[in-house]
Short mmCIF file of C-alpha atoms in Angstrom, two decimals:
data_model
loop_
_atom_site.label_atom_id
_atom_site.label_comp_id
_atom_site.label_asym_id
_atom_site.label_seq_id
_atom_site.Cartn_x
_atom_site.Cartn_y
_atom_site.Cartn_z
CA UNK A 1 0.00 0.00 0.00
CA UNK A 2 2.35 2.67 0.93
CA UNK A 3 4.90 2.20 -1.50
CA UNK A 4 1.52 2.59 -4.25
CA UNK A 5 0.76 5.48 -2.45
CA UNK A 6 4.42 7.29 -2.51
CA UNK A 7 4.38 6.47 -6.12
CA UNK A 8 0.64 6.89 -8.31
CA UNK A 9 -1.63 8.83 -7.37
CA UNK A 10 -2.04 12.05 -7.15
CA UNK A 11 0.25 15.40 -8.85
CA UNK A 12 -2.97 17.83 -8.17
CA UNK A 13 -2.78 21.41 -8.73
CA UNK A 14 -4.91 23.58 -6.14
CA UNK A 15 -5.86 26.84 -7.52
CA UNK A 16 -6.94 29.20 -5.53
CA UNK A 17 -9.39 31.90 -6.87
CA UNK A 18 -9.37 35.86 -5.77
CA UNK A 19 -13.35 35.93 -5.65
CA UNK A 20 -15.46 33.30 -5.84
CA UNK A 21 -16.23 33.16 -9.58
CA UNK A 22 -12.45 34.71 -10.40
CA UNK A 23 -9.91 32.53 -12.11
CA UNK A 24 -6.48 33.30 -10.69
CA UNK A 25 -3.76 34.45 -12.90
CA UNK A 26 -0.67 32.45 -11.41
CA UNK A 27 -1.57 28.37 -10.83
CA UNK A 28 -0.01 27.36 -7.36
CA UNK A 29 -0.70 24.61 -4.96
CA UNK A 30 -1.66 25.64 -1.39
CA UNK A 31 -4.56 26.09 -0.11
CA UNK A 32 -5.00 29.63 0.36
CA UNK A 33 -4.51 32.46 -1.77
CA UNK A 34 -2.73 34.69 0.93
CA UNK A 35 0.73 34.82 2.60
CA UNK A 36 1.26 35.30 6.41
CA UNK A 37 5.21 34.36 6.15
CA UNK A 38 4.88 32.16 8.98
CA UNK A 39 6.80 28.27 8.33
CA UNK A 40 4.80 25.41 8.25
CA UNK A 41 1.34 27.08 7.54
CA UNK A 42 -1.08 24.88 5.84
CA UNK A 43 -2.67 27.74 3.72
CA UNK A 44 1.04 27.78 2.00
CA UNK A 45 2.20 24.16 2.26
CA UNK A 46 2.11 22.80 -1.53
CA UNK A 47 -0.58 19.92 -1.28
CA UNK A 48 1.81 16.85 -2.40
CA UNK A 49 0.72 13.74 0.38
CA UNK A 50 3.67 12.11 -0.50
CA UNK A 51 6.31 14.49 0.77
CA UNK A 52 6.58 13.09 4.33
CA UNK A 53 8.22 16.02 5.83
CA UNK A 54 6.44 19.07 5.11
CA UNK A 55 3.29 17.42 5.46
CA UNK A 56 4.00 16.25 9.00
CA UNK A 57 5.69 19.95 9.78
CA UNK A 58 2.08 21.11 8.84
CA UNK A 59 -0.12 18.83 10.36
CA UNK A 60 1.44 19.66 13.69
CA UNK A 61 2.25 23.16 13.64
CA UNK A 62 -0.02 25.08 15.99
CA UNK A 63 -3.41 25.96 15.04
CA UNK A 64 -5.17 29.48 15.51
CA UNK A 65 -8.88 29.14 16.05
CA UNK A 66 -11.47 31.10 17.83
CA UNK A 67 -12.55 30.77 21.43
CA UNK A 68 -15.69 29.56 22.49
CA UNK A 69 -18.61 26.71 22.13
CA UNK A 70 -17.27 24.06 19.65
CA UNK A 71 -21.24 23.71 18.47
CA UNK A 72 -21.29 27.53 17.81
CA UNK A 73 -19.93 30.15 14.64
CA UNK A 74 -18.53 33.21 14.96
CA UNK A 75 -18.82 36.06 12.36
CA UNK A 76 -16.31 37.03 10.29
CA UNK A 77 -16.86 41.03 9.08
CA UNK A 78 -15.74 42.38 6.04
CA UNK A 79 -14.38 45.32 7.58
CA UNK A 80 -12.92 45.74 11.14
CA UNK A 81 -16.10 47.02 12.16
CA UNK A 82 -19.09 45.36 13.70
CA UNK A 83 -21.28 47.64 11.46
CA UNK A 84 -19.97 46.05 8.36
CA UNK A 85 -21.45 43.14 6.85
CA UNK A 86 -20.89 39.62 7.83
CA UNK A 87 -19.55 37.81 5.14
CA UNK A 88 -18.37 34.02 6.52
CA UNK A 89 -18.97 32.09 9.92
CA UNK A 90 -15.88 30.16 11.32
CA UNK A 91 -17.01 27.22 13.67
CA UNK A 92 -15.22 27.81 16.83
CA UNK A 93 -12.55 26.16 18.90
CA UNK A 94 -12.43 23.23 16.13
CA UNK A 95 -11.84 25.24 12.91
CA UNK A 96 -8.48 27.31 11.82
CA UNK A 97 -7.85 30.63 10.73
CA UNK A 98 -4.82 31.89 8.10
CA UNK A 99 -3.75 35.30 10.33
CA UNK A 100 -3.10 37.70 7.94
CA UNK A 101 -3.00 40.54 9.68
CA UNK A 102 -3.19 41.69 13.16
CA UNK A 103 -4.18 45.57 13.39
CA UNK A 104 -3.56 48.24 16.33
CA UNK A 105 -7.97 48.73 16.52
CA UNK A 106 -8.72 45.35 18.19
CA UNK A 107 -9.10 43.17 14.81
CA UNK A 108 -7.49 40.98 12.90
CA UNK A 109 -7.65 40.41 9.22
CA UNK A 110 -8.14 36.55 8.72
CA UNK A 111 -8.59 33.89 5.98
CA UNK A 112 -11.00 30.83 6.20
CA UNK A 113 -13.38 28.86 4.34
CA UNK A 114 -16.94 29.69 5.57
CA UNK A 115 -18.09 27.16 7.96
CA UNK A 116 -22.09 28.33 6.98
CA UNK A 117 -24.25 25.64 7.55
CA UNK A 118 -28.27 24.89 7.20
CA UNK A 119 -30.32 27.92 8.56
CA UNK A 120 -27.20 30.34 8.68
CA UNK A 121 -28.19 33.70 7.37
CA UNK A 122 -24.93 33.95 5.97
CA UNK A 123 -25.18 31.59 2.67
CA UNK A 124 -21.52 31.45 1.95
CA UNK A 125 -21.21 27.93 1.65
CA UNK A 126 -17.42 26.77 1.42
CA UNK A 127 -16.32 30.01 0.24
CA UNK A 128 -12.85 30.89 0.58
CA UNK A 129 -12.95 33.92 2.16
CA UNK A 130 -10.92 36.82 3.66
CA UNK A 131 -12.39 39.17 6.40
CA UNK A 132 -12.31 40.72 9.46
CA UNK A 133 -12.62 38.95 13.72
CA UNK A 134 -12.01 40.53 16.61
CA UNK A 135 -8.40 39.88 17.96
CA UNK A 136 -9.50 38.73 21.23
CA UNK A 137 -11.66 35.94 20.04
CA UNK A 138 -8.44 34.33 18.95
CA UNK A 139 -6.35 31.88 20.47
CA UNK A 140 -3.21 29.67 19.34
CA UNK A 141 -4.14 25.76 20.21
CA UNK A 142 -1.15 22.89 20.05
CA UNK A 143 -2.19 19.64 18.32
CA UNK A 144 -1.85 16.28 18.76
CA UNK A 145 1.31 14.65 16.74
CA UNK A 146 0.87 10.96 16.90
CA UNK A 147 -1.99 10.55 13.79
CA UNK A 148 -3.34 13.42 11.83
CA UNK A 149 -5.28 13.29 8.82
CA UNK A 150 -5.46 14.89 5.12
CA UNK A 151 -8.84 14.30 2.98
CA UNK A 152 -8.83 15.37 -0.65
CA UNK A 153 -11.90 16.17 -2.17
CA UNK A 154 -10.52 15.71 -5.94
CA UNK A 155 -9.15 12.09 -4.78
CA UNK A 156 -12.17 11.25 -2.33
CA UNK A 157 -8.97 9.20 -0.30
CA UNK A 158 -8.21 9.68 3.25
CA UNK A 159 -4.38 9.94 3.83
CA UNK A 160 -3.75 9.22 7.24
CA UNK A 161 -0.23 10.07 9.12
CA UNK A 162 1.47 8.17 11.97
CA UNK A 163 4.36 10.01 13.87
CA UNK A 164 5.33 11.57 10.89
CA UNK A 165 4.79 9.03 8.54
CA UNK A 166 2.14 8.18 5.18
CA UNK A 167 1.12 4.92 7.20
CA UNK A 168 -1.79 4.27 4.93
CA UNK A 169 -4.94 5.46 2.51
CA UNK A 170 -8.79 5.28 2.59
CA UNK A 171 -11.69 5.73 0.24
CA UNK A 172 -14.27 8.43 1.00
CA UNK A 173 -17.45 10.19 0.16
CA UNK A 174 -17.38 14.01 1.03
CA UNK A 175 -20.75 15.78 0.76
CA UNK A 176 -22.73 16.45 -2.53
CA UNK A 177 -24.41 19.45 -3.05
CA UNK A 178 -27.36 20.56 -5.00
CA UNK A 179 -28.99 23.54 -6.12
CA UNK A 180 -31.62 23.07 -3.23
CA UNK A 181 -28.83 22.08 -0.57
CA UNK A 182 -25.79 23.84 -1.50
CA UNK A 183 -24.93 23.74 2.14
CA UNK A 184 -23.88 20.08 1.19
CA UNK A 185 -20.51 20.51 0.16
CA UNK A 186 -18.23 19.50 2.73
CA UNK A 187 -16.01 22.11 4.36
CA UNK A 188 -12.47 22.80 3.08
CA UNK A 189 -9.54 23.82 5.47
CA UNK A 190 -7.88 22.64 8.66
CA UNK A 191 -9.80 21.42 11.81
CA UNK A 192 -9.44 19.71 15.16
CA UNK A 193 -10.85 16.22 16.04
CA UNK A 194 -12.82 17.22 18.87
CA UNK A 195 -15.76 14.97 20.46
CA UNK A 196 -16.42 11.45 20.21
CA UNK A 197 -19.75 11.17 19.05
CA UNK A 198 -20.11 7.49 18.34
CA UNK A 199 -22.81 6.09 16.60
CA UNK A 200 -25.98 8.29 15.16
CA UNK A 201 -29.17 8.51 12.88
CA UNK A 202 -29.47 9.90 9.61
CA UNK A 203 -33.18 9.24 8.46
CA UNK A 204 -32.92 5.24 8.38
CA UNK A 205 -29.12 5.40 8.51
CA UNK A 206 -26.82 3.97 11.10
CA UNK A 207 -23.43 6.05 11.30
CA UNK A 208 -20.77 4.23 13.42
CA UNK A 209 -17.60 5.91 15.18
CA UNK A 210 -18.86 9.30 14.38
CA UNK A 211 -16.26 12.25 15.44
CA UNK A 212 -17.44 15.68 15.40
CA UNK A 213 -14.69 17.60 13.90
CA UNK A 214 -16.62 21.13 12.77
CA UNK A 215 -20.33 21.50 14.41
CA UNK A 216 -22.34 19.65 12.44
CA UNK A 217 -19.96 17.68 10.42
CA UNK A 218 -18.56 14.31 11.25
CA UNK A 219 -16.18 12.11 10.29
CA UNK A 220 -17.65 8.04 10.64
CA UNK A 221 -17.95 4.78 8.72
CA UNK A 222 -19.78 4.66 5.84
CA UNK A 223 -23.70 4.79 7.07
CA UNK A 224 -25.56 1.32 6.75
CA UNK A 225 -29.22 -0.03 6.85
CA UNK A 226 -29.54 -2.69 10.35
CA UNK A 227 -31.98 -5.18 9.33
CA UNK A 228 -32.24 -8.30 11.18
CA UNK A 229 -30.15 -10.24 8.56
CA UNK A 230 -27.23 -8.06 9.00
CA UNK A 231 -26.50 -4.69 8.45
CA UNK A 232 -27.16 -3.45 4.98
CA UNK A 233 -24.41 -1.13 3.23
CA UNK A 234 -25.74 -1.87 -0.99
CA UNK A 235 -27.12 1.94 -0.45
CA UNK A 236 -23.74 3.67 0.78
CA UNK A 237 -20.71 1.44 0.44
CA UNK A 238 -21.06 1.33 -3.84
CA UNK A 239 -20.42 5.65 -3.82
CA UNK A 240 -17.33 5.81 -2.14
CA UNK A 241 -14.61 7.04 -3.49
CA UNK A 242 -17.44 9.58 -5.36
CA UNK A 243 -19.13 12.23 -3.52
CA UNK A 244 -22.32 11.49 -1.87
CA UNK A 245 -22.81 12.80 1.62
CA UNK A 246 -24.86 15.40 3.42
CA UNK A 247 -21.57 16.94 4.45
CA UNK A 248 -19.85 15.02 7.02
CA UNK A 249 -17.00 12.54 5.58
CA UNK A 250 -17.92 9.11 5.25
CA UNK A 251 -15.25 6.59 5.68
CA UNK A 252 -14.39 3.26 4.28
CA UNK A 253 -15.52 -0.09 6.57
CA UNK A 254 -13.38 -2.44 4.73
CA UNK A 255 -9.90 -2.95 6.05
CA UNK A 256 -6.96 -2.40 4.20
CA UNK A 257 -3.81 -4.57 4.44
CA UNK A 258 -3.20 -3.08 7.34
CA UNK A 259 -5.89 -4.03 8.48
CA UNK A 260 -6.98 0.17 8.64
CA UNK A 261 -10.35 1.43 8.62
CA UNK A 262 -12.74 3.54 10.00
CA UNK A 263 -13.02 1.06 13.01
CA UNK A 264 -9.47 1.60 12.98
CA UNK A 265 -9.18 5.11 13.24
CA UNK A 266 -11.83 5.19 15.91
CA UNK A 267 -10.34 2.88 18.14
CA UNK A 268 -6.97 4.85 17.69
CA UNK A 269 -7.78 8.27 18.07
CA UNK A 270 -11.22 8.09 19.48
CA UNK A 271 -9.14 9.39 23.06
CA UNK A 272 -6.57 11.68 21.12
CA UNK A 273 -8.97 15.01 20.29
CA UNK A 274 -7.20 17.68 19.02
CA UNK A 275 -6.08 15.42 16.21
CA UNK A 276 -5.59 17.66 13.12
CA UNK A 277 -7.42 17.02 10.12
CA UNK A 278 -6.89 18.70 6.53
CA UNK A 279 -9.47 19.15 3.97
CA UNK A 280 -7.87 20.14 0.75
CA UNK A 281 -10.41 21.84 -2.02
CA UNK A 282 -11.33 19.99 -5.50
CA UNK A 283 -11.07 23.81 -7.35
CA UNK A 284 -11.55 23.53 -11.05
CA UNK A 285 -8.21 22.56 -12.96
CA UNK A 286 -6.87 20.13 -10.38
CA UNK A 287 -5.95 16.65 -12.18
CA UNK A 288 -4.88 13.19 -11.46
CA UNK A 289 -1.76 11.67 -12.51
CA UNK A 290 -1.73 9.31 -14.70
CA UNK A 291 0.43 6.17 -12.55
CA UNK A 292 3.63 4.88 -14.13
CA UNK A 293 2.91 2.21 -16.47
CA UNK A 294 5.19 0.35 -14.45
CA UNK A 295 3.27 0.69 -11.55
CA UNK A 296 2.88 -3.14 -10.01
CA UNK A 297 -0.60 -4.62 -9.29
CA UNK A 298 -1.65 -8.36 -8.53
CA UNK A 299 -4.64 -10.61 -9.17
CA UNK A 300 -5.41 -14.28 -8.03
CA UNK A 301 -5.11 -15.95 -11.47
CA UNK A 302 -7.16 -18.74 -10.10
CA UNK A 303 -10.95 -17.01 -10.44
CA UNK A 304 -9.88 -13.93 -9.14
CA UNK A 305 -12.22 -11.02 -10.43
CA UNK A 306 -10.11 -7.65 -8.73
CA UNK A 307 -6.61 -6.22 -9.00
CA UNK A 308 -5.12 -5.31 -5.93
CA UNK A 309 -2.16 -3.20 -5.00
CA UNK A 310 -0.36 -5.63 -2.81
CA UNK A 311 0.46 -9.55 -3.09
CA UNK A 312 -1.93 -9.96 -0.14
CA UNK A 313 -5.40 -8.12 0.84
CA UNK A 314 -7.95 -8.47 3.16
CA UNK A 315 -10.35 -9.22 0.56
CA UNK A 316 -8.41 -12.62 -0.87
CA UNK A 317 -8.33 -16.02 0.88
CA UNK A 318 -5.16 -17.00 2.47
CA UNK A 319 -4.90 -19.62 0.15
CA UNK A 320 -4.13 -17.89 -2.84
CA UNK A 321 -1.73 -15.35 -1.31
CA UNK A 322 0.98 -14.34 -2.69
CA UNK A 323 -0.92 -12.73 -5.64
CA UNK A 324 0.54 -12.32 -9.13
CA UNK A 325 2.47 -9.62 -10.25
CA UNK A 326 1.28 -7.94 -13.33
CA UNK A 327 1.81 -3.80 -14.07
CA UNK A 328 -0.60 -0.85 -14.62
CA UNK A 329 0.39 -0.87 -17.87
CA UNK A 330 -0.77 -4.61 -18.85
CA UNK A 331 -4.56 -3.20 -17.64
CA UNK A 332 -6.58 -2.96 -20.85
CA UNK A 333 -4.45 -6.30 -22.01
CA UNK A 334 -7.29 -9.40 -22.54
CA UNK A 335 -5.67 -11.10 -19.55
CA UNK A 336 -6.60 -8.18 -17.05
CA UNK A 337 -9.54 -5.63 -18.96
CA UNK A 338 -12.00 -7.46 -16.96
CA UNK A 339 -10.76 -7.35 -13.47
CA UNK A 340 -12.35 -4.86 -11.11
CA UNK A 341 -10.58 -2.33 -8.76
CA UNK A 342 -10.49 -3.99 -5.27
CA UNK A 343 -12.60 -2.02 -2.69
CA UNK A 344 -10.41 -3.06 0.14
CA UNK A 345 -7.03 -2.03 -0.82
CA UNK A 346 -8.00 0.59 -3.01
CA UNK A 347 -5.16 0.15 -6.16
CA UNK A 348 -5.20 3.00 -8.89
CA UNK A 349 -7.64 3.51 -11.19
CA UNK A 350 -8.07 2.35 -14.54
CA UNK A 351 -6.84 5.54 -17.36
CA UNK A 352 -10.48 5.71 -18.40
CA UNK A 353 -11.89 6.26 -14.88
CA UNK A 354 -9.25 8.76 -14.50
CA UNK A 355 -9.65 10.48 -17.89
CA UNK A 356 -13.43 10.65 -16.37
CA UNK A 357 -12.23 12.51 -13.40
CA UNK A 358 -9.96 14.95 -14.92
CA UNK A 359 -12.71 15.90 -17.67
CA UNK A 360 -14.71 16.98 -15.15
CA UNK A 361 -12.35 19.41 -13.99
CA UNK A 362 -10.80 20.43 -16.62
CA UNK A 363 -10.47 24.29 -16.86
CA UNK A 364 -12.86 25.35 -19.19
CA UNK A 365 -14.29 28.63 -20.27
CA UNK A 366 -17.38 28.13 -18.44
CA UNK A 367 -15.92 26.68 -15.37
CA UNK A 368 -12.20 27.99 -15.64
CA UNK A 369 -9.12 27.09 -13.21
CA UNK A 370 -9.70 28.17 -9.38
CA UNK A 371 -13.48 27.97 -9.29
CA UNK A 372 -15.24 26.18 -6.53
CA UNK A 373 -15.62 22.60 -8.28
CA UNK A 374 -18.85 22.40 -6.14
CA UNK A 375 -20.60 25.17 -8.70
CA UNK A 376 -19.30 22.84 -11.57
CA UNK A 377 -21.69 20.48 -10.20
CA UNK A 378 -24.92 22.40 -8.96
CA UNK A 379 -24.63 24.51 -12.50
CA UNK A 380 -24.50 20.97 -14.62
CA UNK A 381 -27.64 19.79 -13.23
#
């Protein structure tokens, strides 16, 4: 798994826009679109999973958030001035802030992405904002540096981090908005794991291992239907890896080879809030990389209908581990065009299913480089 994951997936361009509907003119790869000098800020690290280092120096650098009830927002002004208008929420305690700015009048010019949920009167919904809080409300937190956690929305993976270390990769579905519920889309930036929620009801949905990590958005297993022959996940488990939430991040159930999953993560981290966790945003001209064609993948020649990334997986009977070896490459070959990608150890994608991907966010006169992919979607239905 890890050495697939230090070498495929993922060369993705985040471009950040100046207004919400505003291509940038210069393509870079952090998260935000402003500079505050200071090392190891996540709004300026490049977003590249694989490189070890910076990503750990990030993920447990201090955080600045804003004081106060974790289940409560906090305006953010687009002036220093109470009389101005409010033009973001930030979720406190849990969610950072990029300080810009700190000014002699008693504010502080800030960067965020809007934490506006259901019922807000402010309707900036994942916006990528820069504004105005009051200095006091803000306080520097430290974080937690055994485990910390990056999601990326273009990849819908989970890259988690063990003391300071890619230890290993998940599928996810982030939310999916609508025109109706644009409040959907699930919340870019960098937040705290911060109460242990456990399992909860959506409609006729179970959710196990739920963590609250911003208000009302959770991180927890992919939801399933109990019925007294087992629990039912047909409805859920099939769209990950694809958007399909209300919002909160829903996480893979199957384990990995390393024997990770959601369980996993719960059981590990359920006691360590204050775990960081990184949302990076799918803008508009972000792509996929296409894996080496020498990239190595295995299959059990004996029936076997997935490819895997690893000669053993979770998914396989003992008894025909060691898989064989066959490349990326040798994919759309008659021996392997019919083999499925394994939903347990989650190997690259097939060129096609990437070539999908990367359409879709391709930057495009109507949907150019830097806008919220999230539009892309409400304005193409």
């Amino acid at each position: 798994m890890l050495k697939r994951i230090l070498t495929v997936l993922l060369c993705a361009l985040l471009l950040p826009a100046q207004a919400e509907e505003t291509a940038p003119a210069t393509l870079i790869n952090t998260p935000g679109r402003e500079s505050c000098g200071k090392p190891n800020c996540f709004w300026e690290t490049e977003m590249d999973f694989r490189n070890e280092e910076a990503m750990w120096a990030m993920l447990t650098a201090p955080m600045t958030v804003v004081d106060g009830n974790f289940r409560a927002q906090a305006d953010v002004f687009a002036e220093p001035d109470e009389n101005s208008k409010v033009i973001a929420d930030v979720t406190r305690s849990t969610q950072g802030v990029h300080v810009l700015e700190t000014l002699d009048n008693g504010w502080t010019k800030i960067e965020l992405y809007s934490s506006s949920f259901s019922g807000s009167p402010v309707k900036a919904y994942n916006v990528l904002t820069t504004g105005y809080i009051q200095t006091e409300l803000l306080r520097e937190v430290e974080v937690r540096t055994e485990f910390a956690l990056i999601v990326d929305k273009l990849t819908q993976r989970l890259y988690i981090y063990q003391d300071g270390k890619l230890f290993d990769e998940l599928l996810v579905s982030t939310g999916l908005p609508t025109k109706k519920d644009p409040e959907n889309e699930t919340r870019s930036g960098e937040y705290l794991l911060y109460s242990a929620t456990g399992g909860f009801w959506s409609g006729e949905l179970l959710c196990n291992y739920g963590i609250r990590y911003n208000d009302g958005d959770l991180i927890h297993e992919v939801p399933h239907i109990p019925r007294e022959s087992g629990a039912y996940y047909g409805r859920t488990e099939p769209l990950l890896g694809q958007r399909a939430s209300h919002g909160c991040i829903r996480v893979q159930r199957k384990r990995t080879e390393n024997g990770v999953n959601m369980r996993w993560i719960w059981n590990n981290m359920k006691d360590k809030m204050k775990t960081r966790l990184i949302i990076w945003e799918d803008w508009q001209g972000r792509q996929i990389a296409i894996p080496d064609a020498e990239t190595p993948l295995y299959y059990n020649p004996k029936g076997g209908k997935d490819y895997h990334d690893s000669p053993t997986c979770y998914g396989v009977t003992d008894k025909y581990e060691p898989m064989t070896a066959f490349s990326w490459g040798e994919l759309e070959t008659d021996a392997y065009k019919k083999l499925k990608v394994c939903v347990y150890c989650n190997p690259p994608l097939r060129e096609a299913a990437i070539a999908e991907i990367n359409a879709a966010y391709a930057d495009t006169p109507a949907h150019p480089a830097g806008t919220p992919h999230w539009r892309t979607l409400i304005e193409s239905k």
